[in-house]
């Protein structure tokens, strides 16, 4: 038989070896072994042994050969001329492409005999801001509400297909678009090398700013308001935005940088101002003279800092994450009003500088064009002028639902 042994590294985990052991104890292992590498008798006797942070797991590996789909199936996915091209068998009508955040209609569909060929645009207008590339995520091809499976040879195909603005590969059930970065930038080892190079880079700070909203999936909120004011005061100032992918619409005057690319790390090392609403990566090294403005995302109506973190981790680690991994990086924090300082003192042990004259994101309510924006928003959502609109926009960290009856 064959015994496969794996030894994992524990360097770089922000919680140390103890957290690695916790992760290991909760993990499951899946191993893909090309049967061509073994003879028939060996393929039936494969054992796995994995070692990480002093933990060892071993056992017999179950070998499974998936069955070929009986009905419709996809056997080819490519990007050609900014079109997502999907081919297969068994469909007579155009399917749709669906993810958690977008639905894409086919731009062309043909079938001949049992074969079909469908084209999907690689852009969508999700927010009324024009056509932008599709966002990262898992996509399925649906026909009459049912998922069209992949042919066996296409399942978990390891080679990325690359378009001008999209990078992806197949999964067990469909297509996964990943961050549109260079091949080495999308590997763990490539990221490690980039982070090490970033930490050692000596840069002259430029009068520029790098913004990032939440996990880079949007360019809105307090950061967008601060961006607009920077741009109004100095239209020639370099204003970068960290984005998850090219589907993120950035404000006028911005340069979008996909997080984790060489260009993004270069900006992180050289801009004077960092403006974020979440924590920075553990690899971050603030240069002398860099100013980190932590904006948060609104009113302090939810648990934050050590209290929120303590729900999912030990108290000692929650304190470390709140203070050393977050507050220790900040130069100034943005508060909706002076009284909020006590909240952040309790949550993050924060006793540094504060800007407490209101949230930048609410400036638009008093802007000269506020009435114009208000009327346009009502028209967009078909809200009549005499109707009262209540906006309920909870944070993703909220755990309670809105009690509509109580509100009414």
PDB file of N, CA and C in Angstrom, residues 77-86 106-108 117-123 134 161-164 166:
ATOM      1  N   UNK A  77     -15.720  25.253 -20.108  1.00  0.00           N
ATOM      2  CA  UNK A  77     -15.921  26.628 -19.657  1.00  0.00           C
ATOM      3  C   UNK A  77     -14.679  27.427 -20.025  1.00  0.00           C
ATOM      4  N   UNK A  78     -14.856  28.516 -20.768  1.00  0.00           N
ATOM      5  CA  UNK A  78     -13.731  29.369 -21.140  1.00  0.00           C
ATOM      6  C   UNK A  78     -14.201  30.823 -21.169  1.00  0.00           C
ATOM      7  N   UNK A  79     -13.228  31.725 -21.204  1.00  0.00           N
ATOM      8  CA  UNK A  79     -13.521  33.142 -21.423  1.00  0.00           C
ATOM      9  C   UNK A  79     -12.880  33.538 -22.742  1.00  0.00           C
ATOM     10  N   UNK A  80     -13.723  33.988 -23.670  1.00  0.00           N
ATOM     11  CA  UNK A  80     -13.238  34.388 -24.989  1.00  0.00           C
ATOM     12  C   UNK A  80     -13.846  35.731 -25.359  1.00  0.00           C
ATOM     13  N   UNK A  81     -12.998  36.681 -25.726  1.00  0.00           N
ATOM     14  CA  UNK A  81     -13.456  38.002 -26.161  1.00  0.00           C
ATOM     15  C   UNK A  81     -14.443  38.608 -25.171  1.00  0.00           C
ATOM     16  N   UNK A  82     -14.072  38.585 -23.902  1.00  0.00           N
ATOM     17  CA  UNK A  82     -14.894  39.152 -22.836  1.00  0.00           C
ATOM     18  C   UNK A  82     -16.284  38.527 -22.769  1.00  0.00           C
ATOM     19  N   UNK A  83     -16.369  37.245 -23.121  1.00  0.00           N
ATOM     20  CA  UNK A  83     -17.611  36.484 -23.013  1.00  0.00           C
ATOM     21  C   UNK A  83     -17.304  35.192 -22.271  1.00  0.00           C
ATOM     22  N   UNK A  84     -18.165  34.840 -21.313  1.00  0.00           N
ATOM     23  CA  UNK A  84     -18.045  33.566 -20.621  1.00  0.00           C
ATOM     24  C   UNK A  84     -18.757  32.520 -21.467  1.00  0.00           C
ATOM     25  N   UNK A  85     -17.989  31.606 -22.019  1.00  0.00           N
ATOM     26  CA  UNK A  85     -18.507  30.601 -22.940  1.00  0.00           C
ATOM     27  C   UNK A  85     -18.627  29.259 -22.224  1.00  0.00           C
ATOM     28  N   UNK A  86     -19.836  28.694 -22.240  1.00  0.00           N
ATOM     29  CA  UNK A  86     -20.098  27.413 -21.589  1.00  0.00           C
ATOM     30  C   UNK A  86     -20.706  26.467 -22.612  1.00  0.00           C
ATOM     31  N   UNK A 106     -28.339  34.872 -20.364  1.00  0.00           N
ATOM     32  CA  UNK A 106     -27.507  34.495 -21.511  1.00  0.00           C
ATOM     33  C   UNK A 106     -27.626  35.546 -22.605  1.00  0.00           C
ATOM     34  N   UNK A 107     -26.504  35.859 -23.231  1.00  0.00           N
ATOM     35  CA  UNK A 107     -26.514  36.788 -24.362  1.00  0.00           C
ATOM     36  C   UNK A 107     -26.661  36.055 -25.691  1.00  0.00           C
ATOM     37  N   UNK A 108     -26.377  34.750 -25.692  1.00  0.00           N
ATOM     38  CA  UNK A 108     -26.531  33.960 -26.917  1.00  0.00           C
ATOM     39  C   UNK A 108     -26.630  32.491 -26.529  1.00  0.00           C
ATOM     40  N   UNK A 117     -24.398  25.454 -26.666  1.00  0.00           N
ATOM     41  CA  UNK A 117     -23.357  26.464 -26.475  1.00  0.00           C
ATOM     42  C   UNK A 117     -24.047  27.739 -26.008  1.00  0.00           C
ATOM     43  N   UNK A 118     -23.611  28.252 -24.866  1.00  0.00           N
ATOM     44  CA  UNK A 118     -24.255  29.438 -24.301  1.00  0.00           C
ATOM     45  C   UNK A 118     -23.191  30.469 -23.944  1.00  0.00           C
ATOM     46  N   UNK A 119     -23.499  31.726 -24.231  1.00  0.00           N
ATOM     47  CA  UNK A 119     -22.595  32.821 -23.902  1.00  0.00           C
ATOM     48  C   UNK A 119     -23.235  33.710 -22.839  1.00  0.00           C
ATOM     49  N   UNK A 120     -22.438  34.071 -21.836  1.00  0.00           N
ATOM     50  CA  UNK A 120     -22.878  35.000 -20.804  1.00  0.00           C
ATOM     51  C   UNK A 120     -21.965  36.220 -20.820  1.00  0.00           C
ATOM     52  N   UNK A 121     -22.518  37.414 -20.652  1.00  0.00           N
ATOM     53  CA  UNK A 121     -21.651  38.589 -20.516  1.00  0.00           C
ATOM     54  C   UNK A 121     -20.861  38.493 -19.220  1.00  0.00           C
ATOM     55  N   UNK A 122     -19.671  39.044 -19.207  1.00  0.00           N
ATOM     56  CA  UNK A 122     -18.832  39.006 -18.006  1.00  0.00           C
ATOM     57  C   UNK A 122     -18.981  40.280 -17.192  1.00  0.00           C
ATOM     58  N   UNK A 123     -20.009  41.066 -17.511  1.00  0.00           N
ATOM     59  CA  UNK A 123     -20.291  42.285 -16.762  1.00  0.00           C
ATOM     60  C   UNK A 123     -21.760  42.310 -16.359  1.00  0.00           C
ATOM     61  N   UNK A 134     -18.193  40.928 -13.329  1.00  0.00           N
ATOM     62  CA  UNK A 134     -18.904  40.117 -12.339  1.00  0.00           C
ATOM     63  C   UNK A 134     -18.097  40.016 -11.045  1.00  0.00           C
ATOM     64  N   UNK A 161      -8.938  29.696 -15.323  1.00  0.00           N
ATOM     65  CA  UNK A 161      -9.127  30.338 -16.625  1.00  0.00           C
ATOM     66  C   UNK A 161      -9.126  31.839 -16.374  1.00  0.00           C
ATOM     67  N   UNK A 162      -8.533  32.578 -17.264  1.00  0.00           N
ATOM     68  CA  UNK A 162      -8.246  33.988 -17.032  1.00  0.00           C
ATOM     69  C   UNK A 162      -8.816  34.827 -18.161  1.00  0.00           C
ATOM     70  N   UNK A 163      -9.557  35.878 -17.801  1.00  0.00           N
ATOM     71  CA  UNK A 163     -10.026  36.868 -18.750  1.00  0.00           C
ATOM     72  C   UNK A 163      -9.370  38.198 -18.432  1.00  0.00           C
ATOM     73  N   UNK A 164      -9.814  39.242 -19.097  1.00  0.00           N
ATOM     74  CA  UNK A 164      -9.221  40.559 -18.880  1.00  0.00           C
ATOM     75  C   UNK A 164      -9.457  41.050 -17.455  1.00  0.00           C
ATOM     76  N   UNK A 166     -11.445  38.840 -15.068  1.00  0.00           N
ATOM     77  CA  UNK A 166     -11.941  37.730 -14.263  1.00  0.00           C
ATOM     78  C   UNK A 166     -10.908  36.620 -14.183  1.00  0.00           C
TER      79      UNK A 166
END
